[in-house]
């Protein structure tokens, strides 16, 4: 894993946005693996800006998001499809038909998971996977003890994740208890991945992810096995790392 510590959140967001932009410029048909959550909002904001000011072209890109809540339709304002359309897809020139999220409202969730996995494989696989990290150490919604050979499937969200996201739903009782997520193995198969973590709340889990023993108790530690994984942090998220890390001038 390459760990890059930026002086502040804006610089960390800028670097991640530039890594994505670089991928898209080098490979206009890039298959992007995308994430949602609060951390990613400013990344999408910056990519939209790069599209508007520098003509960053997503017209031939294809995307697969990590996860979606079970039971939410695409037009539900809490769904990740709604988040992606609002913050990114509708503001750039990506063809909506080439954007994919699992359908959390599918009648047959098992089949939906298999289809999603097959669609990723048929596309040729993910070139660049963007990742956030939850305080449980989840990547996507792979909660602690997710098997490392797991693939796209329905999972139960743990209490800590519900606590962290409840305010976005107006209370824990309104939040779905299940989600469809790409599996750990699906994520590890991406050709490159970039994980962005910012803020002091992520410092402990970031240190465990980077410096701890790889264990299914902390799903993000599986990234230690990924051949091309970059972790971008701001100073706050890097605050509990014990070793000196490279500072990027990028
Ligand atoms: C969402 C996802 C999650 C989030 C994580 C961090 O698609 O994959 O793993 O990245 O929960 O969320 P925030 O950024 O809200 O702290």
Tab-separated table of C-alpha atoms and ligand atoms in Angstrom:
chain	number	residue	atom	x	y	z
A	1	UNK	CA	0.000	0.000	0.000
A	2	UNK	CA	1.216	3.447	-0.797
A	3	UNK	CA	0.197	5.925	1.887
A	4	UNK	CA	0.087	9.606	1.017
A	5	UNK	CA	-0.542	12.161	3.728
A	6	UNK	CA	-1.747	15.572	2.617
A	7	UNK	CA	-1.636	18.650	4.847
A	8	UNK	CA	-5.405	19.144	4.887
A	9	UNK	CA	-8.704	17.750	3.621
A	10	UNK	CA	-8.840	19.945	0.522
A	11	UNK	CA	-5.405	18.740	-0.580
A	12	UNK	CA	-6.387	15.099	0.022
A	13	UNK	CA	-9.573	15.550	-2.008
A	14	UNK	CA	-7.612	17.303	-4.746
A	15	UNK	CA	-5.115	14.460	-4.996
A	16	UNK	CA	-7.807	11.777	-5.198
A	17	UNK	CA	-9.705	13.790	-7.815
A	18	UNK	CA	-6.522	14.172	-9.849
A	19	UNK	CA	-5.814	10.431	-9.631
A	20	UNK	CA	-9.265	9.743	-11.051
A	21	UNK	CA	-8.857	12.457	-13.696
A	22	UNK	CA	-5.492	10.998	-14.684
A	23	UNK	CA	-7.062	7.553	-15.092
A	24	UNK	CA	-9.877	8.927	-17.251
A	25	UNK	CA	-7.492	10.939	-19.442
A	26	UNK	CA	-5.172	7.971	-19.914
A	27	UNK	CA	-8.042	5.607	-20.564
A	28	UNK	CA	-11.199	7.363	-21.818
A	29	UNK	CA	-13.058	4.046	-21.578
A	30	UNK	CA	-12.103	3.553	-17.945
A	31	UNK	CA	-14.309	1.368	-15.788
A	32	UNK	CA	-14.610	3.311	-12.549
A	33	UNK	CA	-15.591	1.748	-9.242
A	34	UNK	CA	-17.318	4.450	-7.221
A	35	UNK	CA	-18.137	5.037	-3.564
A	36	UNK	CA	-20.649	7.221	-1.756
A	37	UNK	CA	-20.664	8.719	1.748
A	38	UNK	CA	-19.816	12.143	3.125
A	39	UNK	CA	-16.093	11.951	2.372
A	40	UNK	CA	-16.723	11.480	-1.341
A	41	UNK	CA	-19.055	14.446	-1.777
A	42	UNK	CA	-16.186	16.872	-2.314
A	43	UNK	CA	-14.403	14.464	-4.678
A	44	UNK	CA	-17.468	14.474	-6.936
A	45	UNK	CA	-17.693	18.246	-6.564
A	46	UNK	CA	-14.118	18.577	-7.766
A	47	UNK	CA	-14.594	16.127	-10.663
A	48	UNK	CA	-17.627	18.115	-11.803
A	49	UNK	CA	-15.463	21.238	-11.706
A	50	UNK	CA	-12.728	19.517	-13.739
A	51	UNK	CA	-15.360	18.481	-16.266
A	52	UNK	CA	-16.659	22.056	-16.566
A	53	UNK	CA	-13.378	23.939	-16.550
A	54	UNK	CA	-10.984	21.490	-18.183
A	55	UNK	CA	-13.364	19.391	-20.238
A	56	UNK	CA	-12.633	16.185	-18.316
A	57	UNK	CA	-14.551	13.750	-20.475
A	58	UNK	CA	-16.570	10.910	-18.955
A	59	UNK	CA	-18.587	10.212	-22.109
A	60	UNK	CA	-17.030	6.812	-22.727
A	61	UNK	CA	-16.517	5.820	-19.085
A	62	UNK	CA	-18.522	3.188	-17.341
A	63	UNK	CA	-19.090	2.994	-13.577
A	64	UNK	CA	-19.997	0.470	-10.909
A	65	UNK	CA	-20.832	1.665	-7.419
A	66	UNK	CA	-19.854	-0.330	-4.383
A	67	UNK	CA	-23.206	-0.581	-2.699
A	68	UNK	CA	-26.868	0.308	-2.305
A	69	UNK	CA	-29.391	0.055	0.530
A	70	UNK	CA	-31.891	-2.773	0.325
A	71	UNK	CA	-35.484	-1.636	-0.028
A	72	UNK	CA	-34.762	1.800	-1.480
A	73	UNK	CA	-35.842	2.571	-5.017
A	74	UNK	CA	-33.621	4.604	-7.305
A	75	UNK	CA	-35.819	7.676	-6.879
A	76	UNK	CA	-35.706	7.523	-3.072
A	77	UNK	CA	-33.694	10.528	-1.948
A	78	UNK	CA	-31.780	8.365	0.518
A	79	UNK	CA	-30.678	5.866	-2.120
A	80	UNK	CA	-27.114	5.848	-3.339
A	81	UNK	CA	-28.425	5.999	-6.929
A	82	UNK	CA	-30.049	9.324	-6.029
A	83	UNK	CA	-26.810	10.525	-4.396
A	84	UNK	CA	-24.745	9.591	-7.456
A	85	UNK	CA	-27.147	11.141	-9.966
A	86	UNK	CA	-27.396	14.366	-7.964
A	87	UNK	CA	-23.733	14.868	-7.082
A	88	UNK	CA	-22.017	13.438	-10.113
A	89	UNK	CA	-23.726	11.637	-12.989
A	90	UNK	CA	-26.229	14.398	-13.817
A	91	UNK	CA	-23.515	17.030	-13.717
A	92	UNK	CA	-20.996	15.458	-16.079
A	93	UNK	CA	-21.268	13.882	-19.525
A	94	UNK	CA	-21.272	10.245	-18.466
A	95	UNK	CA	-23.969	8.202	-20.214
A	96	UNK	CA	-26.422	7.218	-17.460
A	97	UNK	CA	-26.881	3.853	-19.186
A	98	UNK	CA	-23.235	3.127	-18.430
A	99	UNK	CA	-23.602	3.835	-14.707
A	100	UNK	CA	-24.395	0.895	-12.477
A	101	UNK	CA	-25.494	0.474	-8.897
A	102	UNK	CA	-26.997	-2.656	-7.409
A	103	UNK	CA	-30.808	-2.434	-7.426
A	104	UNK	CA	-31.745	-2.474	-3.754
A	105	UNK	CA	-35.416	-2.728	-4.680
A	106	UNK	CA	-35.025	-5.816	-6.888
A	107	UNK	CA	-37.631	-8.501	-6.286
A	108	UNK	CA	-34.966	-11.197	-6.316
A	109	UNK	CA	-31.952	-9.805	-4.474
A	110	UNK	CA	-29.887	-12.960	-4.860
A	111	UNK	CA	-30.174	-12.843	-8.659
A	112	UNK	CA	-29.504	-9.106	-8.638
A	113	UNK	CA	-26.207	-9.691	-6.772
A	114	UNK	CA	-25.109	-12.379	-9.228
A	115	UNK	CA	-26.040	-10.201	-12.204
A	116	UNK	CA	-24.108	-7.268	-10.773
A	117	UNK	CA	-21.009	-9.356	-10.294
A	118	UNK	CA	-21.345	-10.745	-13.831
A	119	UNK	CA	-21.802	-7.248	-15.310
A	120	UNK	CA	-18.542	-6.125	-13.673
A	121	UNK	CA	-16.728	-9.119	-15.100
A	122	UNK	CA	-18.243	-8.704	-18.559
A	123	UNK	CA	-17.185	-5.058	-18.631
A	124	UNK	CA	-13.577	-6.243	-18.328
A	125	UNK	CA	-13.231	-5.447	-14.625
A	126	UNK	CA	-12.761	-2.275	-12.634
A	127	UNK	CA	-9.760	-0.164	-13.600
A	128	UNK	CA	-9.846	2.193	-10.639
A	129	UNK	CA	-11.860	1.562	-7.488
A	130	UNK	CA	-12.549	4.531	-5.222
A	131	UNK	CA	-13.036	3.627	-1.560
A	132	UNK	CA	-13.969	5.284	1.697
A	133	UNK	CA	-13.692	3.606	5.076
A	134	UNK	CA	-16.233	3.316	7.861
A	135	UNK	CA	-15.274	3.438	11.511
A	136	UNK	CA	-15.885	-0.318	11.690
A	137	UNK	CA	-13.209	-0.731	9.031
A	138	UNK	CA	-15.784	-1.535	6.390
A	139	UNK	CA	-15.053	-0.976	2.706
A	140	UNK	CA	-18.210	-0.834	0.670
A	141	UNK	CA	-20.592	-2.330	3.217
A	142	UNK	CA	-18.305	-5.258	3.986
A	143	UNK	CA	-18.667	-5.183	7.737
A	144	UNK	CA	-16.264	-6.923	10.159
A	145	UNK	CA	-15.897	-10.663	9.539
A	146	UNK	CA	-16.820	-10.355	5.860
A	147	UNK	CA	-14.955	-13.217	4.189
A	148	UNK	CA	-12.123	-12.188	1.937
A	149	UNK	CA	-13.509	-14.368	-0.819
A	150	UNK	CA	-16.898	-12.624	-0.592
A	151	UNK	CA	-18.594	-11.306	-3.703
A	152	UNK	CA	-21.565	-9.050	-4.314
A	153	UNK	CA	-24.221	-10.038	-1.782
A	154	UNK	CA	-26.807	-8.859	0.716
A	155	UNK	CA	-25.329	-7.909	4.092
A	156	UNK	CA	-26.672	-6.790	7.439
A	157	UNK	CA	-25.362	-3.437	8.596
A	158	UNK	CA	-23.805	-3.438	12.058
A	159	UNK	CA	-25.042	-1.151	14.841
A	160	UNK	CA	-22.037	1.172	14.546
A	161	UNK	CA	-22.715	1.797	10.838
A	162	UNK	CA	-26.383	2.465	11.559
A	163	UNK	CA	-25.356	4.918	14.267
A	164	UNK	CA	-22.978	6.699	11.891
A	165	UNK	CA	-25.491	7.103	9.078
A	166	UNK	CA	-28.777	7.434	10.993
A	167	UNK	CA	-28.790	11.231	10.910
A	168	UNK	CA	-28.861	11.119	7.093
A	169	UNK	CA	-32.190	9.270	7.357
A	170	UNK	CA	-33.671	11.364	10.157
A	171	UNK	CA	-33.189	8.616	12.759
A	172	UNK	CA	-31.919	5.063	13.167
A	173	UNK	CA	-35.448	3.641	12.992
A	174	UNK	CA	-35.824	4.977	9.424
A	175	UNK	CA	-32.580	3.514	8.166
A	176	UNK	CA	-32.459	0.265	6.182
A	177	UNK	CA	-30.851	-2.651	8.027
A	178	UNK	CA	-29.509	-4.344	4.899
A	179	UNK	CA	-27.522	-3.407	1.844
A	180	UNK	CA	-26.139	-4.969	-1.308
A	181	UNK	CA	-22.391	-4.570	-1.470
A	182	UNK	CA	-19.574	-5.685	-3.729
A	183	UNK	CA	-17.584	-8.262	-1.798
A	184	UNK	CA	-14.041	-8.031	-0.502
A	185	UNK	CA	-12.876	-10.274	-3.356
A	186	UNK	CA	-14.688	-8.101	-5.899
A	187	UNK	CA	-12.858	-5.050	-4.551
A	188	UNK	CA	-9.498	-6.828	-4.463
A	189	UNK	CA	-9.883	-7.699	-8.152
A	190	UNK	CA	-9.904	-4.029	-9.179
A	191	UNK	CA	-6.749	-3.166	-11.080
A	192	UNK	CA	-6.035	-0.159	-8.862
A	193	UNK	CA	-7.752	1.205	-5.820
A	194	UNK	CA	-7.645	4.529	-4.034
A	195	UNK	CA	-8.945	4.893	-0.486
A	196	UNK	CA	-9.635	8.364	0.871
A	197	UNK	CA	-10.029	9.002	4.606
A	198	UNK	CA	-10.216	12.389	6.269
A	199	UNK	CA	-10.797	13.690	9.777
A	200	UNK	CA	-9.830	12.581	13.271
A	201	UNK	CA	-12.783	10.208	13.563
A	202	UNK	CA	-11.061	7.928	11.031
A	203	UNK	CA	-7.575	8.087	12.598
A	204	UNK	CA	-7.831	4.950	14.733
A	205	UNK	CA	-9.254	2.675	12.038
A	206	UNK	CA	-6.825	4.073	9.463
A	207	UNK	CA	-3.859	3.198	11.701
A	208	UNK	CA	-5.224	-0.313	12.249
A	209	UNK	CA	-5.788	-0.722	8.511
A	210	UNK	CA	-2.287	0.345	7.546
A	211	UNK	CA	-0.175	-0.849	10.431
A	212	UNK	CA	-2.210	-3.663	11.965
A	213	UNK	CA	-2.260	-7.353	11.139
A	214	UNK	CA	-4.491	-8.235	8.223
A	215	UNK	CA	-7.665	-9.693	9.687
A	216	UNK	CA	-11.288	-10.174	8.658
A	217	UNK	CA	-12.192	-8.281	11.866
A	218	UNK	CA	-11.089	-5.147	10.011
A	219	UNK	CA	-12.182	-5.624	6.389
A	220	UNK	CA	-10.050	-2.740	5.075
A	221	UNK	CA	-6.896	-4.630	6.100
A	222	UNK	CA	-7.600	-6.875	3.091
A	223	UNK	CA	-6.248	-3.975	1.024
A	224	UNK	CA	-2.791	-4.916	2.324
A	225	UNK	CA	-3.055	-7.737	-0.244
A	226	UNK	CA	-3.973	-5.441	-3.121
A	227	UNK	CA	-1.090	-5.044	-5.571
A	228	UNK	CA	-1.862	-1.420	-6.414
A	229	UNK	CA	-3.581	0.361	-3.556
A	230	UNK	CA	-3.074	4.017	-2.672
A	231	UNK	CA	-4.340	5.419	0.611
A	232	UNK	CA	-4.770	9.184	0.707
A	233	UNK	CA	-5.159	10.836	4.106
A	234	UNK	CA	-5.291	14.289	5.560
A	235	UNK	CA	-3.163	15.021	8.636
A	236	UNK	CA	-6.121	14.403	10.929
A	237	UNK	CA	-6.841	10.910	9.589
A	238	UNK	CA	-3.113	10.131	9.681
A	239	UNK	CA	-2.915	11.260	13.323
A	240	UNK	CA	-2.589	7.781	14.852
A	241	UNK	CA	-0.052	6.330	12.431
A	242	UNK	CA	3.109	5.480	14.278
A	243	UNK	CA	5.558	5.715	11.413
A	244	UNK	CA	6.683	8.652	9.346
A	245	UNK	CA	4.939	8.665	6.032
A	246	UNK	CA	5.695	10.180	2.692
A	247	UNK	CA	4.172	13.587	2.105
A	248	UNK	CA	3.034	14.170	-1.449
A	249	UNK	CA	3.908	17.258	-3.419
A	250	UNK	CA	1.520	16.116	-6.148
B	1	LIG	C1	-20.305	3.890	0.629
B	1	LIG	C2	-19.220	3.102	1.159
B	1	LIG	C3	-18.807	3.203	2.587
B	1	LIG	C4	-18.311	4.592	2.955
B	1	LIG	C5	-17.911	4.657	4.423
B	1	LIG	C6	-17.436	6.033	4.834
B	1	LIG	O1	-20.467	3.645	-0.762
B	1	LIG	O2	-18.667	2.362	0.427
B	1	LIG	O3	-17.806	2.246	2.821
B	1	LIG	O4	-17.215	4.924	2.146
B	1	LIG	O5	-18.993	4.290	5.221
B	1	LIG	O6	-18.503	6.918	4.805
B	1	LIG	P1	-18.292	8.456	5.167
B	1	LIG	O7	-17.485	9.059	4.083
B	1	LIG	O8	-19.710	9.025	5.205
B	1	LIG	O9	-17.608	8.502	6.481
